[in-house]
């Protein structure tokens, strides 16, 4: 956490807030004494500026205003907000002057005033959005900033007419722009990511898990709030004047609504016909969307991502062609791995034993010893997971998300469908009805398995209550089932979820599929969130940022705790007198690894740079000797979407043709994610790169479109 401004500085904006409240009260009393009615705007507009004064004041009092925002900045900001707020108290006098003017002159002055206010407000709002978060704003091309202003202006004009040519509804635009800018600042700080359109559908989830972060207001945010205030003051000056009679009032209102409809139609037409990438030349970096946001601006980039949300039809796609590709890969499996003696032994054993399958997706669990400097500093990695001698398979798991987006990792695992072919920035849990999509719980339920999901958080997070029901889970244990259970760092301990699994096993001796999504390692990783006596102190060479080191060690302490709980859970499963298969994997690396990556590998090739942080760890283990498998801890890289099919193959469970295709494709592409894929030649390829495996990638894209997109369109 950066150094905070002294709490005493809070007096500057808070005193200004009190003065504005006193001025507003005095103006209201004076109006009443003069026999004038106190109109709502006479209270509401100054109240807005009082709120803008209260925000930095309260943050400063809480020790959450950065020291760089010194008393001079606070004083200037407070004086400006006080003056603007007081200025709204005399707006009625300006309106009265216009009312006394002749009709033609008054109409001309009002029109000029409205045009100027709307135009200046649009520029200020677009600037406020970027200023709050974009430290590369000076590199933003004027062309893209003009696009931002144009979009903001169109929405502002729409609300101006909807508000019957007042500034009331239009004032929502600067507030929204400033709020988005501030939100983007925190998302960038905590997750090194951009706000994507699908994130707006997950705002409830974001709010539910936001308590682990520290929200420090920066000087840039305070300046953004100033621009918001200036924009609001300009809009407060917009007023159409008193209508001559009720008939003119009604006619004017109808005309305004018609114009609002016309503007809305133009906006919709422009969105549907003008592509940010194709027509305006914005280069959307699907590897790192935040890079696009920095150089293209928030609004153009956000629109570009939104226009990319529909799942694109693969080039040259046909259902028959996709079915042929699926049949070829399934046949290759049947003639190869599926026809091996080892697979036959495993199949016979599975039909007899029907082992319980437990899948644990561990929050932010990853082995960061992949960062050489950290390993050289003595960090041993996830020791217990790495040293387990009798795993069926383990290794690096390619993920399509980093620092967040947990639901996409579980979507890939539970469906076998990769975000690579759905689209970066899309969250299927939020966007699609998955009732008709093949899923692991529904598949195992068809084999007689009871199906249970566990997550010690709110059931509505990532829409899980609905999605799990659509996927075929029979029960779902949420935070309500963990009342009184021990906490560590950001949530209930991993161990507490394992105890819940043990309860389920003791309640039913039949085969079960249990899916456990843990919580304890969730970001942020501020100092003081783990016990001091457990806190690690690794210091890799090349990292000088003390704040980064502090967060890194908080995370590593969490990873050690998860590794320890996993080892304990495995020993519990060993002691069971029933066959159990355990699949354990991390959903993504922690957000702190992005800053670590940048510090240790500056100027690196972008693809190699991103590849390092889009990987976690996985383990497949059984408490019985799986027939046809040496259980010698084979190490293989795999993608999250291919993991479930591989597990079913290893233990002899029945496979669908789609799963057979996934397993067969690993002969040429062992691992695939939204970041790219690893070829059998050991080379990491970008998803759309030309190369020896491009034909197979195209086949997999078509097969998944048939398997997933055709069912959710």
XYZ file of C-alpha atoms in Angstrom:
713
model
C 0.000 0.000 0.000
C 1.389 3.429 -0.929
C 2.046 6.049 1.748
C -1.153 7.761 2.862
C -1.851 11.449 3.292
C -2.186 12.595 6.913
C -5.682 12.023 8.251
C -5.762 15.674 9.366
C -5.937 16.699 5.693
C -9.494 15.366 5.691
C -10.526 18.612 7.381
C -9.931 20.578 4.160
C -12.661 19.008 1.993
C -14.931 18.208 4.921
C -14.978 21.819 6.147
C -15.715 22.910 2.567
C -18.552 20.377 2.508
C -20.002 21.868 5.696
C -19.670 25.412 4.336
C -21.542 24.404 1.176
C -24.293 22.841 3.268
C -24.570 26.060 5.292
C -24.737 28.179 2.117
C -27.430 25.902 0.679
C -29.484 26.092 3.862
C -29.087 29.885 3.964
C -30.222 30.207 0.333
C -33.253 28.016 1.020
C -34.241 30.047 4.078
C -33.748 33.321 2.195
C -35.974 32.074 -0.629
C -38.717 31.086 1.779
C -38.562 34.467 3.526
C -38.852 36.195 0.164
C -41.959 34.171 -0.587
C -40.322 32.031 -3.263
C -40.731 28.289 -3.502
C -37.591 26.241 -2.839
C -37.251 24.036 -5.878
C -35.684 20.538 -5.701
C -32.745 21.568 -7.884
C -31.788 24.266 -5.379
C -30.991 21.494 -2.901
C -30.047 18.595 -5.213
C -27.345 20.315 -7.279
C -25.334 21.633 -4.277
C -25.781 18.223 -2.630
C -23.929 16.634 -5.552
C -20.943 18.890 -4.947
C -21.128 18.248 -1.226
C -20.802 14.535 -2.056
C -17.799 15.249 -4.288
C -16.196 17.008 -1.321
C -17.094 14.239 1.112
C -15.491 11.451 -0.952
C -11.832 12.516 -0.648
C -12.483 13.793 2.861
C -13.763 10.458 4.127
C -11.065 8.519 2.262
C -8.395 10.743 3.781
C -9.852 10.302 7.270
C -9.662 6.524 6.743
C -6.012 6.748 5.700
C -6.863 5.834 2.109
C -5.763 8.959 0.237
C -2.258 8.726 -1.199
C 0.341 11.129 0.125
C 1.067 12.444 -3.397
C -2.285 14.183 -3.173
C -0.918 16.867 -0.844
C -2.724 19.605 1.011
C -2.260 22.077 -1.855
C -4.115 19.765 -4.259
C -6.823 19.112 -1.679
C -7.197 22.823 -0.965
C -7.495 23.707 -4.651
C -9.955 20.887 -5.257
C -12.057 21.821 -2.230
C -12.154 25.511 -3.156
C -13.227 24.623 -6.705
C -15.997 22.268 -5.561
C -17.212 24.835 -3.008
C -17.294 27.543 -5.671
C -19.067 25.336 -8.225
C -21.566 24.115 -5.666
C -22.276 27.687 -4.557
C -22.585 28.660 -8.217
C -25.524 26.306 -8.648
C -27.387 28.336 -6.018
C -27.622 31.356 -8.358
C -28.584 29.447 -11.507
C -32.252 30.400 -11.047
C -31.330 34.057 -11.369
C -29.711 33.322 -14.730
C -32.815 31.475 -15.835
C -34.976 34.409 -14.778
C -32.895 36.770 -16.917
C -33.500 34.561 -19.951
C -37.227 34.346 -19.182
C -37.413 38.143 -19.308
C -35.761 38.297 -22.722
C -37.769 38.301 -25.931
C -38.594 34.891 -27.327
C -36.228 34.843 -30.362
C -33.236 36.094 -28.363
C -33.952 33.806 -25.418
C -34.262 30.755 -27.675
C -30.975 31.579 -29.412
C -29.128 32.107 -26.126
C -30.545 28.902 -24.639
C -29.598 26.912 -27.747
C -26.047 28.261 -27.723
C -25.751 27.631 -23.977
C -26.993 24.037 -24.298
C -24.715 23.218 -27.228
C -21.689 24.654 -25.428
C -22.514 22.943 -22.143
C -23.171 19.560 -23.743
C -20.024 19.738 -25.870
C -17.716 20.829 -23.035
C -19.286 18.318 -20.662
C -18.671 15.505 -23.163
C -14.996 16.398 -23.522
C -14.540 16.702 -19.756
C -16.354 13.409 -19.110
C -14.240 11.483 -21.620
C -11.098 13.019 -20.140
C -12.199 12.239 -16.568
C -12.638 8.590 -17.524
C -9.099 8.278 -18.899
C -7.387 10.481 -16.315
C -8.433 8.308 -13.391
C -6.519 5.242 -14.563
C -4.618 5.639 -17.833
C -1.034 6.672 -17.133
C -0.369 6.288 -20.869
C -3.007 8.894 -21.735
C -0.421 11.138 -23.416
C 0.202 8.285 -25.881
C -3.490 7.991 -26.717
C -4.096 8.957 -30.327
C -6.241 12.091 -30.681
C -8.362 10.177 -33.194
C -9.448 7.606 -30.612
C -10.035 10.254 -27.963
C -12.284 12.018 -30.478
C -14.207 8.752 -30.894
C -14.608 8.606 -27.115
C -15.891 12.171 -27.017
C -18.300 11.473 -29.873
C -19.780 8.449 -28.088
C -20.057 10.329 -24.805
C -21.642 13.293 -26.613
C -24.207 11.069 -28.316
C -25.255 9.493 -25.018
C -25.309 12.907 -23.349
C -27.552 14.343 -26.074
C -29.819 11.293 -25.817
C -30.274 11.869 -22.089
C -30.623 15.619 -22.651
C -33.695 15.012 -24.802
C -35.015 12.237 -22.547
C -34.711 14.713 -19.692
C -36.810 17.207 -21.693
C -33.855 19.467 -22.488
C -32.632 19.769 -18.897
C -29.246 18.746 -17.550
C -30.672 16.367 -14.960
C -30.481 13.032 -16.811
C -27.458 14.169 -18.828
C -25.568 14.528 -15.541
C -25.519 10.735 -15.285
C -22.901 10.674 -18.050
C -20.013 12.435 -16.238
C -20.851 10.493 -13.083
C -20.776 7.190 -14.993
C -17.565 8.087 -16.847
C -15.787 9.063 -13.656
C -17.031 5.979 -11.825
C -15.858 3.738 -14.685
C -12.460 5.403 -14.694
C -12.062 4.901 -10.951
C -13.260 1.297 -11.198
C -10.782 0.652 -14.026
C -8.007 2.105 -11.869
C -8.724 -0.397 -9.106
C -9.196 -3.349 -11.466
C -5.863 -2.479 -13.074
C -4.188 -2.134 -9.673
C -5.563 -5.371 -8.260
C -5.723 -7.643 -11.303
C -3.649 -5.943 -14.018
C -6.729 -6.284 -16.219
C -9.284 -4.231 -18.108
C -13.002 -3.998 -17.410
C -14.703 -6.043 -20.106
C -18.368 -5.883 -21.171
C -19.096 -9.270 -19.616
C -17.697 -7.997 -16.296
C -20.754 -5.784 -15.998
C -22.828 -8.952 -15.775
C -20.647 -10.103 -12.891
C -20.790 -6.912 -10.840
C -22.499 -8.772 -7.995
C -19.661 -11.283 -7.849
C -17.083 -8.500 -7.919
C -18.797 -6.738 -5.033
C -19.002 -9.937 -3.015
C -15.257 -10.625 -3.195
C -14.041 -7.019 -3.069
C -13.382 -6.875 0.658
C -9.871 -8.281 0.352
C -8.513 -5.214 -1.448
C -7.395 -1.787 -0.223
C -8.923 1.102 -2.152
C -6.503 4.039 -2.112
C -7.582 7.248 -3.849
C -4.837 8.755 -5.974
C -4.190 12.323 -7.026
C -5.329 11.401 -10.533
C -8.659 10.195 -9.150
C -9.124 13.474 -7.269
C -8.427 15.392 -10.480
C -10.929 13.152 -12.274
C -13.513 14.038 -9.625
C -12.775 17.714 -10.279
C -13.474 17.269 -14.003
C -16.684 15.466 -13.092
C -17.698 18.403 -10.893
C -16.930 20.944 -13.602
C -18.961 18.934 -16.093
C -21.885 18.703 -13.681
C -21.813 22.456 -13.101
C -22.075 23.089 -16.841
C -25.037 20.725 -17.097
C -26.734 22.370 -14.124
C -26.997 25.538 -16.214
C -29.241 23.832 -18.781
C -32.920 24.668 -18.387
C -35.478 25.129 -21.188
C -37.455 27.874 -19.468
C -41.098 27.957 -18.476
C -43.526 26.891 -21.236
C -46.191 29.394 -22.207
C -48.990 26.883 -21.609
C -49.719 23.192 -21.060
C -50.262 22.504 -24.755
C -46.821 23.808 -25.674
C -45.358 21.833 -22.789
C -46.886 18.594 -24.114
C -45.870 19.317 -27.695
C -42.312 20.089 -26.611
C -42.120 16.906 -24.549
C -43.270 14.775 -27.481
C -40.735 16.442 -29.760
C -37.956 15.864 -27.218
C -38.849 12.185 -26.861
C -38.960 11.789 -30.629
C -35.510 13.336 -30.915
C -34.244 11.044 -28.135
C -35.548 8.068 -30.101
C -33.797 9.302 -33.230
C -30.490 9.672 -31.386
C -30.896 6.190 -29.846
C -31.581 4.760 -33.302
C -28.477 6.396 -34.716
C -26.377 5.030 -31.841
C -27.707 1.501 -32.357
C -27.143 1.706 -36.111
C -23.592 2.963 -35.641
C -22.801 0.184 -33.153
C -24.123 -2.459 -35.535
C -22.521 -1.113 -38.712
C -19.233 0.527 -37.680
C -16.624 -1.898 -36.394
C -13.954 -0.482 -34.131
C -11.430 -2.937 -35.506
C -12.493 -3.266 -39.115
C -13.597 0.306 -39.852
C -11.773 2.478 -37.332
C -8.506 0.550 -37.246
C -8.379 -0.170 -33.522
C -6.039 -3.097 -32.905
C -7.656 -5.272 -30.218
C -4.954 -7.166 -28.336
C -6.709 -10.382 -27.294
C -3.639 -11.504 -25.395
C -3.724 -8.425 -23.177
C -6.867 -6.308 -23.599
C -5.612 -3.737 -21.104
C -2.871 -2.819 -23.587
C -5.597 -1.929 -26.097
C -7.405 0.132 -23.468
C -4.234 2.107 -22.747
C -3.504 3.039 -26.340
C -7.012 3.119 -27.794
C -8.881 4.600 -24.859
C -11.444 2.972 -22.608
C -14.574 3.618 -24.654
C -13.349 2.577 -28.136
C -11.676 -0.502 -26.637
C -14.726 -1.442 -24.567
C -16.896 -1.193 -27.674
C -14.406 -3.259 -29.685
C -14.553 -6.025 -27.067
C -18.360 -5.823 -26.963
C -18.550 -6.152 -30.746
C -16.377 -9.242 -30.423
C -18.684 -10.910 -27.863
C -20.766 -13.062 -30.252
C -19.053 -16.382 -30.883
C -17.782 -16.039 -34.450
C -18.641 -18.697 -36.980
C -15.346 -20.355 -38.002
C -14.236 -19.551 -41.524
C -15.645 -22.098 -43.967
C -17.720 -23.736 -41.238
C -20.493 -26.247 -41.912
C -22.187 -28.657 -39.512
C -21.340 -31.578 -41.784
C -17.694 -30.558 -41.945
C -17.525 -30.256 -38.156
C -19.140 -33.684 -37.739
C -16.617 -35.193 -40.155
C -13.707 -33.668 -38.204
C -15.193 -34.950 -34.939
C -15.631 -38.431 -36.400
C -12.025 -38.491 -37.658
C -10.567 -37.560 -34.278
C -12.876 -39.931 -32.378
C -11.886 -42.731 -34.750
C -8.223 -41.899 -34.217
C -8.770 -42.309 -30.469
C -10.637 -45.601 -30.923
C -7.832 -46.967 -33.109
C -5.045 -45.658 -30.876
C -5.167 -44.839 -27.153
C -8.697 -46.180 -26.846
C -7.657 -49.592 -28.224
C -4.609 -50.052 -26.002
C -4.449 -52.920 -23.493
C -3.939 -50.375 -20.703
C -7.183 -48.610 -21.562
C -9.017 -51.941 -21.723
C -7.803 -52.841 -18.222
C -8.848 -49.454 -16.884
C -12.294 -49.732 -18.506
C -12.951 -53.132 -16.938
C -11.841 -51.843 -13.548
C -13.967 -48.691 -13.772
C -17.095 -50.672 -14.622
C -16.524 -52.769 -11.515
C -15.449 -50.062 -9.034
C -17.240 -46.872 -10.140
C -14.780 -44.731 -8.117
C -15.885 -41.441 -6.584
C -14.385 -38.501 -8.467
C -13.410 -35.415 -6.481
C -12.344 -32.308 -8.376
C -10.805 -29.440 -6.409
C -10.291 -26.149 -8.204
C -8.047 -24.267 -5.803
C -8.319 -20.470 -5.899
C -5.201 -18.815 -7.392
C -3.070 -21.903 -6.733
C 0.085 -22.058 -8.844
C 3.729 -23.002 -8.512
C 5.574 -19.694 -8.888
C 8.958 -21.399 -8.920
C 8.536 -21.072 -12.713
C 10.003 -17.615 -12.083
C 13.677 -18.527 -12.103
C 14.759 -15.667 -9.844
C 12.281 -16.779 -7.196
C 13.518 -20.352 -7.391
C 17.124 -19.128 -7.229
C 16.240 -17.164 -4.091
C 15.407 -20.507 -2.467
C 11.666 -20.761 -2.983
C 11.026 -24.505 -3.422
C 7.600 -24.264 -5.032
C 4.581 -26.336 -4.069
C 6.659 -29.053 -2.450
C 3.982 -31.509 -1.398
C 2.168 -31.501 -4.734
C 5.424 -31.825 -6.654
C 6.811 -34.646 -4.516
C 3.762 -36.925 -4.468
C 5.236 -40.226 -5.726
C 2.105 -42.026 -6.931
C 0.167 -39.522 -9.012
C -1.505 -40.681 -12.192
C -0.468 -37.450 -13.882
C 0.506 -33.895 -12.958
C 2.163 -30.828 -14.416
C 1.463 -27.356 -15.731
C -2.113 -26.414 -16.556
C -2.601 -23.816 -19.296
C -5.331 -21.381 -18.242
C -7.305 -18.842 -20.244
C -7.449 -16.324 -17.378
C -5.016 -14.647 -15.025
C -5.571 -12.961 -11.667
C -9.355 -13.370 -11.948
C -12.063 -14.893 -14.094
C -12.252 -18.060 -11.999
C -15.524 -19.100 -13.612
C -13.871 -19.513 -16.999
C -11.424 -22.095 -15.674
C -14.228 -24.129 -14.135
C -16.290 -23.721 -17.316
C -13.426 -25.184 -19.346
C -12.935 -28.082 -16.941
C -16.623 -28.947 -16.551
C -17.556 -28.699 -20.247
C -14.338 -29.464 -22.139
C -14.930 -26.291 -24.177
C -12.085 -23.809 -24.392
C -12.386 -20.053 -24.015
C -9.917 -20.020 -26.926
C -12.854 -20.734 -29.247
C -15.510 -18.878 -27.260
C -13.560 -15.641 -27.179
C -11.312 -13.752 -24.790
C -13.295 -11.547 -22.435
C -16.441 -13.670 -22.541
C -17.817 -15.350 -19.419
C -20.133 -18.205 -20.480
C -21.539 -18.487 -16.945
C -22.940 -14.969 -17.359
C -23.839 -15.032 -21.042
C -25.383 -18.370 -21.950
C -27.976 -20.916 -20.865
C -25.918 -24.099 -20.385
C -28.877 -26.474 -20.004
C -28.236 -28.098 -23.402
C -24.440 -28.131 -23.138
C -22.628 -31.372 -22.327
C -21.050 -31.234 -18.878
C -19.080 -33.501 -16.583
C -21.661 -33.596 -13.750
C -24.479 -34.470 -16.167
C -22.303 -37.133 -17.802
C -21.392 -38.779 -14.488
C -24.962 -38.487 -13.229
C -25.916 -40.571 -16.253
C -23.562 -43.269 -14.952
C -25.318 -43.342 -11.576
C -23.180 -40.793 -9.743
C -24.560 -38.354 -7.164
C -23.296 -34.865 -8.031
C -22.368 -32.137 -5.540
C -20.766 -28.696 -5.825
C -19.036 -26.796 -3.011
C -17.944 -23.162 -2.811
C -17.634 -21.257 0.490
C -18.973 -18.021 -0.947
C -22.300 -16.589 -2.060
C -24.159 -18.949 -4.375
C -24.989 -16.106 -6.750
C -21.325 -15.346 -7.474
C -20.639 -15.942 -11.170
C -24.271 -17.023 -11.464
C -23.262 -20.417 -10.045
C -26.603 -21.277 -8.456
C -28.229 -21.158 -11.874
C -25.315 -22.596 -13.863
C -24.729 -25.545 -11.549
C -28.390 -26.459 -11.770
C -28.218 -26.218 -15.572
C -25.129 -28.444 -15.596
C -26.745 -31.165 -13.523
C -25.387 -30.710 -10.002
C -27.887 -32.064 -7.481
C -26.672 -30.060 -4.462
C -24.594 -26.926 -3.927
C -22.946 -26.069 -0.583
C -22.380 -22.304 -0.254
C -21.110 -19.880 2.387
C -24.239 -20.561 4.447
C -22.989 -24.118 4.978
C -19.643 -22.900 6.356
C -20.832 -20.755 9.232
C -18.310 -20.892 12.055
C -15.670 -22.688 9.964
C -12.045 -21.437 10.151
C -10.800 -18.648 7.900
C -7.420 -18.032 6.325
C -6.483 -14.865 4.428
C -9.531 -14.266 2.199
C -12.043 -16.957 3.079
C -12.784 -20.316 4.586
C -9.760 -22.563 4.636
C -9.176 -25.204 2.014
C -9.249 -27.707 4.869
C -12.800 -26.701 5.790
C -13.978 -27.530 2.251
C -12.185 -30.883 2.440
C -14.023 -31.590 5.691
C -17.280 -30.896 3.834
C -16.211 -33.430 1.175
C -15.534 -35.965 3.924
C -19.051 -35.381 5.260
C -20.523 -36.067 1.816
C -18.494 -39.264 1.525
C -19.639 -40.476 4.938
C -23.288 -39.761 4.099
C -23.323 -41.839 0.880
C -21.242 -44.900 0.054
C -22.275 -44.819 -3.609
C -20.243 -43.205 -6.392
C -20.177 -39.406 -6.265
C -18.812 -36.542 -8.305
C -17.840 -33.687 -5.988
C -16.627 -30.366 -7.363
C -14.979 -28.074 -4.798
C -14.083 -24.444 -5.593
C -11.949 -23.078 -2.745
C -11.640 -19.477 -1.592
C -8.807 -18.882 0.865
C -6.155 -17.701 -1.627
C -8.291 -15.019 -3.289
C -6.640 -11.603 -3.809
C -5.677 -9.036 -2.654
C -2.465 -9.801 -0.941
C -1.947 -6.826 1.348
C 0.272 -7.127 4.403
C -1.454 -8.279 7.552
C -3.865 -10.702 5.888
C -1.974 -13.845 6.925
C -0.574 -14.804 10.368
C 2.765 -13.117 10.989
C 4.348 -16.331 12.267
C 3.587 -18.045 8.944
C 4.613 -15.191 6.637
C 7.374 -16.086 4.177
C 10.165 -13.692 3.238
C 11.438 -14.639 -0.212
C 13.213 -11.831 -2.073
C 14.060 -12.678 -5.708
C 16.894 -10.704 -7.252
C 15.597 -8.047 -9.620
C 12.562 -7.066 -7.544
C 13.151 -3.813 -5.679
C 9.538 -2.816 -5.081
C 8.889 -3.437 -1.381
C 5.131 -3.405 -1.867
C 5.407 -6.071 -4.574
C 7.631 -8.209 -2.345
C 5.176 -7.863 0.533
C 2.231 -8.960 -1.623
C 4.252 -11.770 -3.184
C 5.113 -13.207 0.224
C 1.525 -13.004 1.425
C 0.529 -15.015 -1.647
C 3.339 -17.553 -1.196
C 2.242 -18.033 2.400
C -1.256 -18.824 1.107
C 0.142 -21.279 -1.444
C 2.105 -23.077 1.294
C -1.067 -23.377 3.366
C -2.986 -24.810 0.397
C -0.171 -27.225 -0.394
C -0.154 -28.364 3.239
C -3.930 -28.834 3.339
C -3.818 -30.788 0.074
C -1.228 -33.200 1.469
C -3.347 -33.722 4.573
C -6.454 -34.330 2.468
C -4.647 -36.896 0.328
C -3.617 -38.801 3.448
C -7.259 -38.801 4.568
C -8.297 -40.229 1.187
C -5.586 -42.905 1.372
C -7.177 -44.197 4.552
C -10.627 -44.590 2.998
C -11.894 -48.054 2.235
C -13.478 -46.979 -1.064
C -12.008 -46.025 -4.451
C -11.523 -42.282 -4.932
C -9.973 -40.273 -7.763
C -8.762 -36.755 -6.953
C -8.307 -34.041 -9.578
C -6.670 -30.930 -8.127
C -5.854 -27.793 -10.110
C -5.391 -24.059 -9.742
C -7.816 -21.825 -11.603
C -5.170 -19.217 -12.464
C -2.078 -17.489 -11.163
C -2.527 -14.685 -8.622
C -2.701 -11.109 -9.835
C 0.632 -10.335 -8.164
C 2.458 -12.593 -10.637
C 1.836 -10.086 -13.436
C 3.872 -7.392 -11.666
C 6.498 -10.002 -10.774
C 6.685 -11.047 -14.428
C 7.134 -7.443 -15.572
C 9.839 -6.806 -12.972
C 11.853 -9.931 -13.779
C 11.446 -10.070 -17.573
C 11.271 -6.517 -18.961
C 11.236 -6.145 -22.731
C 10.526 -9.825 -23.312
C 8.692 -11.149 -26.371
C 4.972 -10.523 -25.597
C 3.854 -14.075 -26.271
C 6.536 -15.656 -24.099
C 5.886 -13.018 -21.453
C 2.173 -13.769 -21.229
C 2.613 -17.535 -21.549
C 4.488 -17.622 -18.234
C 1.606 -16.208 -16.197
C -1.240 -18.067 -17.915
C -0.420 -21.379 -16.301
C -1.144 -23.016 -12.966
C -0.628 -26.536 -11.587
C -2.694 -29.721 -11.650
C -2.628 -33.198 -10.155
C -4.541 -36.420 -10.881
C -4.284 -39.022 -8.109
C -6.176 -42.103 -6.941
C -6.201 -43.953 -3.626
C -6.204 -47.279 -5.458
C -4.023 -48.811 -8.154
C -5.602 -47.755 -11.434
C -5.363 -50.644 -13.856
C -3.142 -50.037 -16.854
C -1.416 -47.039 -15.222
C 2.002 -47.195 -13.534
C 1.095 -44.292 -11.168
C 4.624 -42.999 -11.529
C 3.675 -39.299 -11.473
C 3.935 -38.668 -15.191
C 4.464 -34.966 -15.865
C 2.505 -33.486 -18.773
C 1.354 -30.031 -19.756
C -2.369 -29.785 -20.512
C -5.080 -27.181 -21.015
C -7.938 -26.746 -18.543
C -10.473 -27.697 -21.238
C -8.733 -31.020 -21.880
C -8.209 -32.044 -18.266
C -11.530 -33.775 -17.526
C -11.406 -35.869 -20.716
C -7.852 -36.916 -19.880
C -8.892 -37.929 -16.350
C -11.779 -40.044 -17.648
C -9.413 -41.664 -20.139
C -6.880 -42.495 -17.399
C -9.404 -44.122 -15.047
C -11.267 -46.063 -17.736
C -14.510 -44.091 -17.675
C -16.692 -43.890 -20.803
C -15.870 -40.994 -23.159
C -18.129 -39.095 -25.509
C -16.943 -38.655 -29.082
C -16.113 -35.040 -28.213
C -13.928 -36.159 -25.300
C -12.277 -38.771 -27.499
C -11.453 -35.988 -29.957
C -9.903 -33.903 -27.151
C -7.724 -36.794 -25.990
C -6.713 -37.727 -29.547
C -5.784 -34.136 -30.399
C -3.206 -34.122 -27.583
C -0.907 -36.243 -29.744
C -0.234 -33.077 -31.779
C -1.400 -30.312 -29.422
C -0.781 -31.425 -25.825
C -2.070 -28.189 -24.287
C -4.327 -25.386 -25.493
C -5.872 -22.266 -23.959
C -7.003 -18.812 -25.022
C -3.356 -17.746 -24.878
C -2.257 -20.244 -27.507
C -1.111 -23.840 -27.594
C 1.916 -26.071 -27.214
C 2.696 -28.212 -30.214
C 4.118 -31.721 -30.052
C 7.374 -30.122 -31.203
C 7.560 -28.275 -27.868
C 7.009 -24.842 -29.433
C 4.424 -22.422 -28.030
C 2.209 -21.003 -30.789
C -0.241 -18.124 -30.859
C -3.753 -19.406 -31.444
C -4.042 -18.149 -35.025
C -0.392 -18.558 -35.976
C 0.524 -20.411 -39.136
C 2.351 -23.621 -38.371
C 2.332 -27.402 -38.596
C -0.766 -27.705 -36.375
C -2.953 -24.995 -37.878
C -5.242 -27.527 -39.588
C -5.910 -29.306 -36.288
C -6.618 -25.999 -34.545
C -9.170 -25.214 -37.254
C -10.757 -28.641 -36.767
C -10.955 -28.146 -32.993
C -12.491 -24.705 -33.494
C -15.177 -26.151 -35.791
C -15.853 -29.123 -33.513
C -16.305 -26.873 -30.484
C -18.584 -24.545 -32.455
C -20.784 -27.566 -33.189
C -20.516 -28.853 -29.620
C -21.059 -25.545 -27.800
C -21.921 -22.472 -29.870
C -24.648 -24.216 -31.872
C -26.353 -25.142 -28.596
C -26.331 -21.705 -26.977
C -26.952 -19.310 -29.900
